[in-house]
Coordinates of C-alpha atoms and ligand atoms in Angstrom, one line a residue:
X39 CA -45.7 164.3 289.4
X40 CA -43.3 162.4 291.7
X41 CA -42.9 158.6 291.6
X42 CA -41.2 156.8 294.5
X43 CA -40.6 153.1 293.9
X44 CA -39.7 150.2 296.2
X45 CA -40.3 152.1 299.4
X46 CA -40.8 150.2 302.6
X47 CA -43.6 151.4 304.9
X48 CA -43.5 151.2 308.7
X49 CA -45.7 148.1 308.5
X50 CA -43.1 146.3 306.3
X51 CA -45.1 146.6 303.0
X52 CA -42.9 147.6 300.0
X53 CA -44.8 149.9 297.7
X54 CA -44.7 152.3 294.8
X55 CA -46.1 155.7 295.5
X56 CA -47.2 158.4 293.2
X57 CA -47.6 162.1 294.3
X58 CA -49.5 164.6 292.1
X59 CA -49.8 168.2 293.3
X60 CA -50.3 168.2 297.1
X61 CA -51.7 164.7 297.2
X62 CA -50.7 161.1 297.2
X63 CA -52.5 159.8 294.2
X64 CA -51.5 156.1 294.2
X65 CA -50.0 153.5 296.5
X66 CA -49.6 150.0 295.1
X67 CA -47.4 147.0 295.9
X68 CA -44.0 147.5 294.4
X69 CA -44.1 146.3 290.8
X70 CA -40.4 145.9 290.6
X71 CA -40.3 147.8 287.3
X72 CA -38.2 150.9 286.7
X73 CA -40.1 154.1 286.1
X74 CA -38.3 156.9 284.3
X75 CA -37.1 159.7 286.8
X76 CA -38.6 157.8 289.7
X77 CA -37.0 158.0 293.1
X78 CA -35.6 154.5 293.8
X79 CA -36.2 153.9 297.5
X80 CA -34.9 150.4 297.7
X81 CA -33.7 149.8 301.2
X82 CA -35.3 153.0 302.4
X83 CA -38.4 153.7 304.4
X84 CA -41.3 156.1 303.6
X85 CA -43.0 157.5 306.7
X86 CA -45.6 160.2 307.3
X87 CA -43.8 163.5 308.1
X88 CA -42.9 164.0 311.7
X89 CA -45.0 166.4 313.8
X90 CA -43.5 168.3 316.8
X91 CA -45.8 169.9 319.4
X92 CA -43.0 171.7 321.3
X93 CA -40.6 173.9 319.3
X94 CA -39.0 177.2 320.4
X95 CA -38.5 179.3 317.3
X96 CA -37.4 182.5 319.1
X97 CA -39.1 184.8 316.6
X98 CA -40.1 187.5 317.3
X99 CA -37.5 188.9 319.6
X100 CA -34.5 186.6 319.8
X101 CA -33.6 186.2 316.1
X102 CA -29.9 185.7 317.0
X103 CA -30.9 182.3 318.4
X104 CA -33.4 181.2 315.7
X105 CA -36.0 182.5 313.3
X106 CA -39.1 180.9 311.9
X107 CA -37.1 180.4 308.7
X108 CA -34.0 178.8 310.2
X109 CA -36.2 176.7 312.6
X110 CA -38.2 175.5 309.6
X111 CA -35.0 174.5 307.8
X112 CA -33.9 172.6 310.9
X113 CA -37.3 170.9 311.1
X114 CA -37.3 169.8 307.5
X115 CA -33.7 168.5 307.9
X116 CA -34.9 166.4 310.8
X117 CA -37.9 165.0 308.9
X118 CA -40.6 167.2 310.4
X119 CA -43.5 168.5 308.2
X120 CA -45.2 170.3 311.1
X121 CA -43.9 172.1 314.1
X122 CA -45.6 174.1 316.9
X123 CA -43.9 177.3 318.0
X124 CA -43.9 177.9 321.7
X125 CA -45.3 181.2 323.0
X126 CA -42.4 182.5 325.0
X127 CA -41.2 184.9 322.4
X128 CA -40.7 188.7 322.8
X129 CA -43.4 189.9 322.5
X130 CA -45.1 186.9 324.0
X131 CA -47.5 185.1 321.6
X132 CA -50.5 186.1 323.8
X133 CA -52.6 188.0 321.2
X134 CA -54.1 187.2 317.8
X135 CA -51.6 189.7 316.2
X136 CA -48.5 187.9 317.4
X137 CA -49.7 184.4 316.5
X138 CA -50.8 185.6 313.1
X139 CA -47.4 187.1 312.5
X140 CA -45.7 183.8 313.4
X141 CA -48.2 181.9 311.2
X142 CA -47.5 184.1 308.2
X143 CA -43.7 183.8 308.7
X144 CA -44.2 180.0 308.7
X145 CA -46.2 180.2 305.4
X146 CA -43.5 182.5 303.9
X147 CA -40.7 180.0 304.9
X148 CA -42.9 177.3 303.2
X149 CA -40.8 174.3 304.5
X150 CA -43.3 172.8 307.0
X151 CA -46.4 173.8 308.8
X152 CA -45.7 176.3 311.6
X153 CA -48.5 176.2 314.1
X154 CA -48.3 178.9 316.8
X155 CA -49.0 177.9 320.4
X156 CA -50.7 180.7 322.3
X157 CA -49.7 181.8 325.8
X158 CA -52.1 180.9 328.6
X159 CA -51.5 184.1 330.5
X160 CA -50.7 187.6 329.4
X161 CA -47.0 188.1 329.1
X162 CA -46.6 184.7 330.7
X163 CA -47.2 186.5 334.0
X164 CA -49.3 183.6 335.4
X165 CA -51.9 186.0 336.6
X166 CA -54.3 187.1 333.8
X167 CA -55.6 184.9 331.0
X168 CA -54.3 185.9 327.5
X169 CA -56.6 186.5 324.5
X170 CA -57.3 182.8 324.2
X171 CA -60.5 183.2 322.2
X172 CA -59.1 185.7 319.8
X173 CA -56.1 183.5 319.1
X174 CA -58.4 180.4 318.5
X175 CA -60.5 182.5 316.1
X176 CA -57.4 184.0 314.3
X177 CA -56.1 182.7 310.9
X178 CA -53.6 180.7 313.0
X179 CA -56.5 178.7 314.6
X180 CA -54.6 178.2 317.8
X181 CA -55.6 175.0 319.7
X182 CA -52.7 174.5 322.0
X183 CA -52.1 177.0 324.8
X184 CA -49.0 177.0 327.0
X185 CA -46.9 179.2 329.2
X186 CA -44.0 176.8 328.6
X187 CA -40.7 177.9 330.1
X188 CA -42.9 178.8 333.0
X189 CA -45.5 176.8 334.9
X190 CA -49.1 178.0 335.2
X191 CA -48.7 177.6 339.0
X192 CA -51.9 179.3 340.2
X193 CA -54.6 176.5 340.4
X194 CA -57.4 179.0 339.8
X195 CA -55.9 180.4 336.6
X196 CA -55.2 176.8 335.5
X197 CA -58.8 175.8 336.1
X198 CA -60.1 178.8 334.2
X199 CA -57.8 178.1 331.3
X200 CA -58.9 174.5 331.1
X201 CA -62.6 175.6 331.2
X202 CA -62.0 178.2 328.5
X203 CA -60.3 176.0 325.9
X204 CA -63.0 173.3 326.4
X205 CA -65.4 175.4 324.4
X206 CA -63.5 174.8 321.2
X207 CA -61.7 171.5 322.0
X208 CA -58.5 173.3 322.8
X209 CA -55.8 171.9 325.1
X210 CA -53.6 173.3 327.8
X211 CA -50.0 172.2 327.6
X212 CA -48.4 172.5 331.1
X213 CA -44.8 173.0 331.9
X214 CA -45.0 171.2 335.2
X215 CA -42.6 172.9 337.6
X216 CA -43.8 174.0 341.1
X217 CA -41.9 177.3 341.3
X218 CA -41.5 177.4 345.1
X219 CA -39.8 174.0 345.0
X220 CA -37.3 175.0 342.3
X221 CA -36.1 178.4 343.3
X222 CA -32.5 178.7 341.8
X223 CA -32.6 175.0 341.0
X224 CA -29.9 173.9 338.5
X225 CA -30.1 170.2 338.0
X226 CA -31.9 167.1 339.2
X227 CA -31.9 166.8 343.0
X228 CA -30.1 163.6 343.9
X229 CA -26.7 162.0 344.6
X230 CA -25.0 163.9 341.8
X231 CA -26.3 167.3 342.8
X232 CA -25.3 166.7 346.4
X233 CA -21.8 165.6 345.3
X234 CA -21.0 168.5 342.9
X235 CA -22.8 171.1 344.9
X236 CA -25.4 172.4 342.5
X237 CA -28.9 173.3 343.8
X238 CA -31.3 170.4 343.2
X239 CA -34.5 170.2 341.3
X240 CA -36.6 167.6 343.0
X241 CA -38.8 165.2 341.0
X242 CA -41.7 166.1 343.2
X243 CA -41.6 169.7 341.9
X244 CA -42.8 168.2 338.6
X245 CA -45.0 165.5 340.0
X246 CA -46.9 167.8 342.3
X247 CA -48.1 169.9 339.4
X248 CA -48.9 166.8 337.2
X249 CA -51.0 165.4 340.1
X250 CA -52.8 168.7 340.7
X251 CA -53.5 169.3 337.0
X252 CA -54.8 165.8 336.2
X253 CA -57.3 166.3 339.0
X254 CA -58.2 169.8 337.7
X255 CA -58.7 168.3 334.2
X256 CA -60.9 165.6 335.6
X257 CA -62.9 168.1 337.6
X258 CA -63.6 170.4 334.6
X259 CA -63.7 167.6 332.0
X260 CA -61.2 169.3 329.8
X261 CA -58.0 168.3 327.9
X262 CA -54.6 168.6 329.5
X263 CA -51.2 167.9 328.0
X264 CA -48.1 167.5 330.1
X265 CA -45.0 168.8 328.4
X266 CA -41.7 167.0 328.7
X267 CA -42.3 164.4 331.5
X268 CA -39.0 163.5 333.1
X269 CA -39.6 161.4 336.2
X270 CA -40.7 157.8 336.8
X271 CA -43.3 159.2 339.3
X272 CA -44.7 161.4 336.6
X273 CA -45.3 158.4 334.4
X274 CA -47.1 156.6 337.2
X275 CA -49.4 159.6 337.8
X276 CA -50.3 159.7 334.1
X277 CA -50.9 156.0 334.0
X278 CA -53.3 156.4 337.0
X279 CA -55.1 159.3 335.3
X280 CA -55.5 157.5 332.0
X281 CA -56.9 154.4 333.8
X282 CA -59.4 156.8 335.4
X283 CA -60.5 158.1 332.0
X284 CA -59.1 161.6 332.5
X285 CA -58.3 163.4 329.2
X286 CA -54.6 163.7 329.7
X287 CA -51.8 163.3 327.1
X288 CA -48.1 163.6 327.7
X289 CA -44.8 164.0 325.8
X290 CA -41.2 163.0 326.4
X291 CA -38.2 164.6 324.8
X292 CA -35.5 162.6 323.0
X293 CA -32.8 164.0 325.4
X294 CA -34.7 162.7 328.4
X295 CA -34.9 159.3 326.7
X296 CA -31.1 159.1 326.5
X297 CA -29.2 161.4 328.8
X298 CA -28.8 161.2 332.6
X299 CA -27.8 163.7 335.3
X300 CA -24.3 162.3 335.9
X301 CA -23.3 164.0 332.6
X302 CA -23.6 167.3 334.6
X303 CA -20.6 166.3 336.7
X304 CA -18.1 168.3 334.7
X305 CA -20.4 171.4 334.8
X306 CA -20.7 171.5 331.0
X307 CA -23.7 173.8 330.4
X308 CA -24.6 171.9 327.2
X309 CA -26.4 169.6 329.6
X310 CA -28.2 172.4 331.3
X311 CA -31.9 172.0 330.5
X312 CA -35.3 172.6 331.9
X313 CA -36.7 170.2 333.1
X314 CA -33.3 168.7 334.1
X315 CA -31.7 165.4 333.0
X316 CA -32.8 162.8 335.6
X317 CA -31.5 159.4 336.6
X318 CA -31.1 156.1 334.7
X319 CA -34.2 154.8 336.6
X320 CA -36.2 157.7 335.3
X321 CA -34.9 157.2 331.7
X322 CA -35.9 153.5 331.8
X323 CA -39.4 154.5 333.1
X324 CA -39.8 157.1 330.4
X325 CA -38.9 154.6 327.7
X326 CA -41.3 152.0 329.1
X327 CA -44.0 154.7 329.4
X328 CA -43.5 155.7 325.8
X329 CA -43.5 152.1 324.6
X330 CA -46.7 151.4 326.6
X331 CA -48.4 154.6 325.3
X332 CA -48.8 156.1 328.7
X333 CA -46.6 158.9 327.3
X334 CA -48.3 159.5 324.0
X335 CA -45.7 161.3 322.0
X336 CA -42.2 162.5 321.5
X337 CA -41.7 166.3 321.4
X338 CA -38.4 167.9 320.8
X339 CA -38.5 171.0 323.1
X340 CA -36.0 172.4 320.5
X341 CA -34.6 175.3 322.5
X342 CA -32.0 177.2 320.5
X343 CA -29.5 179.6 322.3
X344 CA -26.7 181.6 320.8
X345 CA -23.2 180.4 321.7
X346 CA -22.5 183.1 324.3
X347 CA -25.5 181.9 326.3
X348 CA -24.3 178.3 326.5
X349 CA -20.5 178.6 326.2
X350 CA -20.1 180.1 329.6
X351 CA -20.0 179.2 333.3
X352 CA -22.8 176.9 334.5
X353 CA -24.8 179.4 336.5
X354 CA -24.9 182.0 333.8
X355 CA -25.8 179.6 331.0
X356 CA -29.3 179.3 329.6
X357 CA -31.4 176.2 330.0
X358 CA -32.1 174.3 326.7
X359 CA -30.9 172.2 323.9
X360 CA -31.7 172.1 320.1
X361 CA -33.3 168.9 319.0
X362 CA -35.2 169.0 315.7
X363 CA -32.4 167.4 313.7
X364 CA -31.5 164.6 316.1
X365 CA -35.0 163.7 317.4
X366 CA -35.7 160.8 315.0
X367 CA -32.2 159.3 315.4
X368 CA -32.3 159.5 319.2
X369 CA -35.7 157.8 319.2
X370 CA -34.5 155.1 316.9
X371 CA -31.5 154.6 319.1
X372 CA -33.4 154.5 322.4
X373 CA -36.6 152.8 321.4
X374 CA -36.1 150.8 318.2
X375 CA -32.6 149.5 318.7
X376 CA -33.6 148.5 322.2
X377 CA -36.6 146.7 320.7
X378 CA -39.0 148.5 323.0
X379 CA -41.0 149.9 319.9
X380 CA -41.6 149.0 316.3
X381 CA -41.4 151.4 313.4
X382 CA -45.2 151.6 313.4
X383 CA -45.0 152.6 317.1
X384 CA -42.5 155.3 316.2
X385 CA -44.7 156.7 313.5
X386 CA -47.6 156.7 316.0
X387 CA -45.6 158.6 318.7
X388 CA -43.9 161.1 316.3
X389 CA -46.5 161.7 313.7
X390 CA -50.0 160.3 314.0
X391 CA -50.6 160.9 317.7
X392 CA -49.2 164.5 317.9
X393 CA -51.2 165.4 314.8
X394 CA -54.4 164.0 316.5
X395 CA -53.7 165.8 319.8
X396 CA -53.3 169.1 318.1
X397 CA -55.9 168.6 315.4
X398 CA -53.5 169.0 312.5
X399 CA -55.6 167.4 309.8
X400 CA -53.0 167.6 307.0
X401 CA -50.5 165.7 309.1
X402 CA -50.0 162.2 310.5
X403 CA -52.2 160.5 308.0
X404 CA -52.0 157.1 306.5
X405 CA -49.8 156.7 303.4
X406 CA -52.7 156.1 301.0
X407 CA -54.3 157.6 297.9
X408 CA -56.0 161.0 298.4
X409 CA -54.1 161.8 301.5
X410 CA -51.9 164.9 301.8
X411 CA -48.4 164.2 300.6
X412 CA -46.5 165.0 303.8
X413 CA -43.9 162.3 303.8
X414 CA -40.3 161.6 304.6
X415 CA -37.9 159.1 303.1
X416 CA -35.3 157.8 305.6
X417 CA -32.4 155.4 305.5
X418 CA -32.9 153.3 308.6
X419 CA -29.5 151.5 308.2
X420 CA -27.4 154.6 307.8
X421 CA -25.5 156.1 310.7
X422 CA -24.1 159.7 311.0
X423 CA -22.0 161.6 313.4
X424 CA -23.5 164.7 314.9
X425 CA -21.5 167.8 314.0
X426 CA -23.0 170.8 315.8
X427 CA -21.6 173.1 313.2
X428 CA -23.5 171.3 310.4
X429 CA -26.9 171.8 312.0
X430 CA -29.3 173.9 310.0
X431 CA -30.6 175.5 313.2
X432 CA -29.1 178.9 313.8
X433 CA -28.0 177.6 317.2
X434 CA -25.6 174.8 317.8
X435 CA -26.4 173.8 321.4
X436 CA -26.8 170.1 320.9
X437 CA -25.8 167.6 323.7
X438 CA -25.3 165.0 321.0
X439 CA -22.2 166.5 319.3
X440 CA -19.7 163.9 318.3
X441 CA -22.2 161.0 318.9
X442 CA -22.7 158.4 316.3
X443 CA -26.5 158.0 315.7
X444 CA -28.6 155.7 313.6
X445 CA -30.9 156.7 310.7
X446 CA -30.7 159.6 308.3
X447 CA -33.4 161.7 306.6
X448 CA -32.9 161.6 302.8
X449 CA -35.9 163.4 301.4
X450 CA -38.9 165.4 302.7
X451 CA -42.1 165.9 300.7
X452 CA -44.1 168.8 302.2
X453 CA -47.5 169.2 300.6
X454 CA -46.2 167.2 297.7
X455 CA -43.2 169.4 297.2
X456 CA -39.7 167.9 297.4
Ligands
LIG740 ZN1 -40.9 173.6 329.1

């Protein structure tokens, strides 16, 4: 049995919480009495564990960058009790066998739920549908399918995938990047790319796919999720789709809520990411879209790469940033310190809503008796300096190194275990 006393919830209530086995057994207004061996949470906040729908764990195939175990450690350190591993591993997670392997590795690590995402197409080739049904029926019960890293650019394949997952209330998560408009693209297309001479990645390459796919989702009455929205125009399209009743949800990454394309000026590949960092105007639109709920959730797009793939010349560097351990702090900095969102909003965007979209029933629940004890204790008034070397992730490619960020994760309770 675990007792937590004087914990503040996102709604401001201060409570005592009892955990027994895998469940929360009691939540009552703080009695102010000391309980022997209780965790004294005075000044701290107790929130539902965070849920990430976009995590690259690199296993199988690129274990030098990350493994299911090291990714789980990184997730727990960042306050996540559930993550979703993207399918672009080697071999690709396009069969029941591979998703079951990842699912079992997640169980063996035992630090958070690891829910595999299945590939939409075989080998991410964009041409033939993967074994979607077999992955959905497997022990991993896959519900999210994505070719992330690549766009499902063929509209007929996208249509078929949307139709297929509809039969079991699955969802297609699209990496919106029109490939013909982004050949060799390196960074956001705009004044910075023109000045420093890197090939530009136009906003329309993302928006053209978002527009097409929301129309496809409407046409086949299926569920579409847009990964990592980065442009103001993308937010407008999703706003339009939601007003029309189309079943579309969307995510934004912490790095796109904070960083802009002018950081690329010194050609430091730490800022090389897909989709690219955009302009301040886009950043403000993303923040407003998230506050408004047009963008439903925050997702990390945690993309670990070994040092040699990032610590090199811009053109040969890999796209991607790690994000699990900084996500909460960056969202607090960009959304709560700016007063755009409340703590309840943050819990909604980082726990409740992602769990609902993915159907993770043990996650994102209210802090109440008989609910699964997937909880985190945070110190909202603490600050910390990001030291890449101290990250639990096997890879250290964070763009936030040296930055002073608000809020620390003190404790994680995963299925009742501390
Ligand atoms: Zn992506």
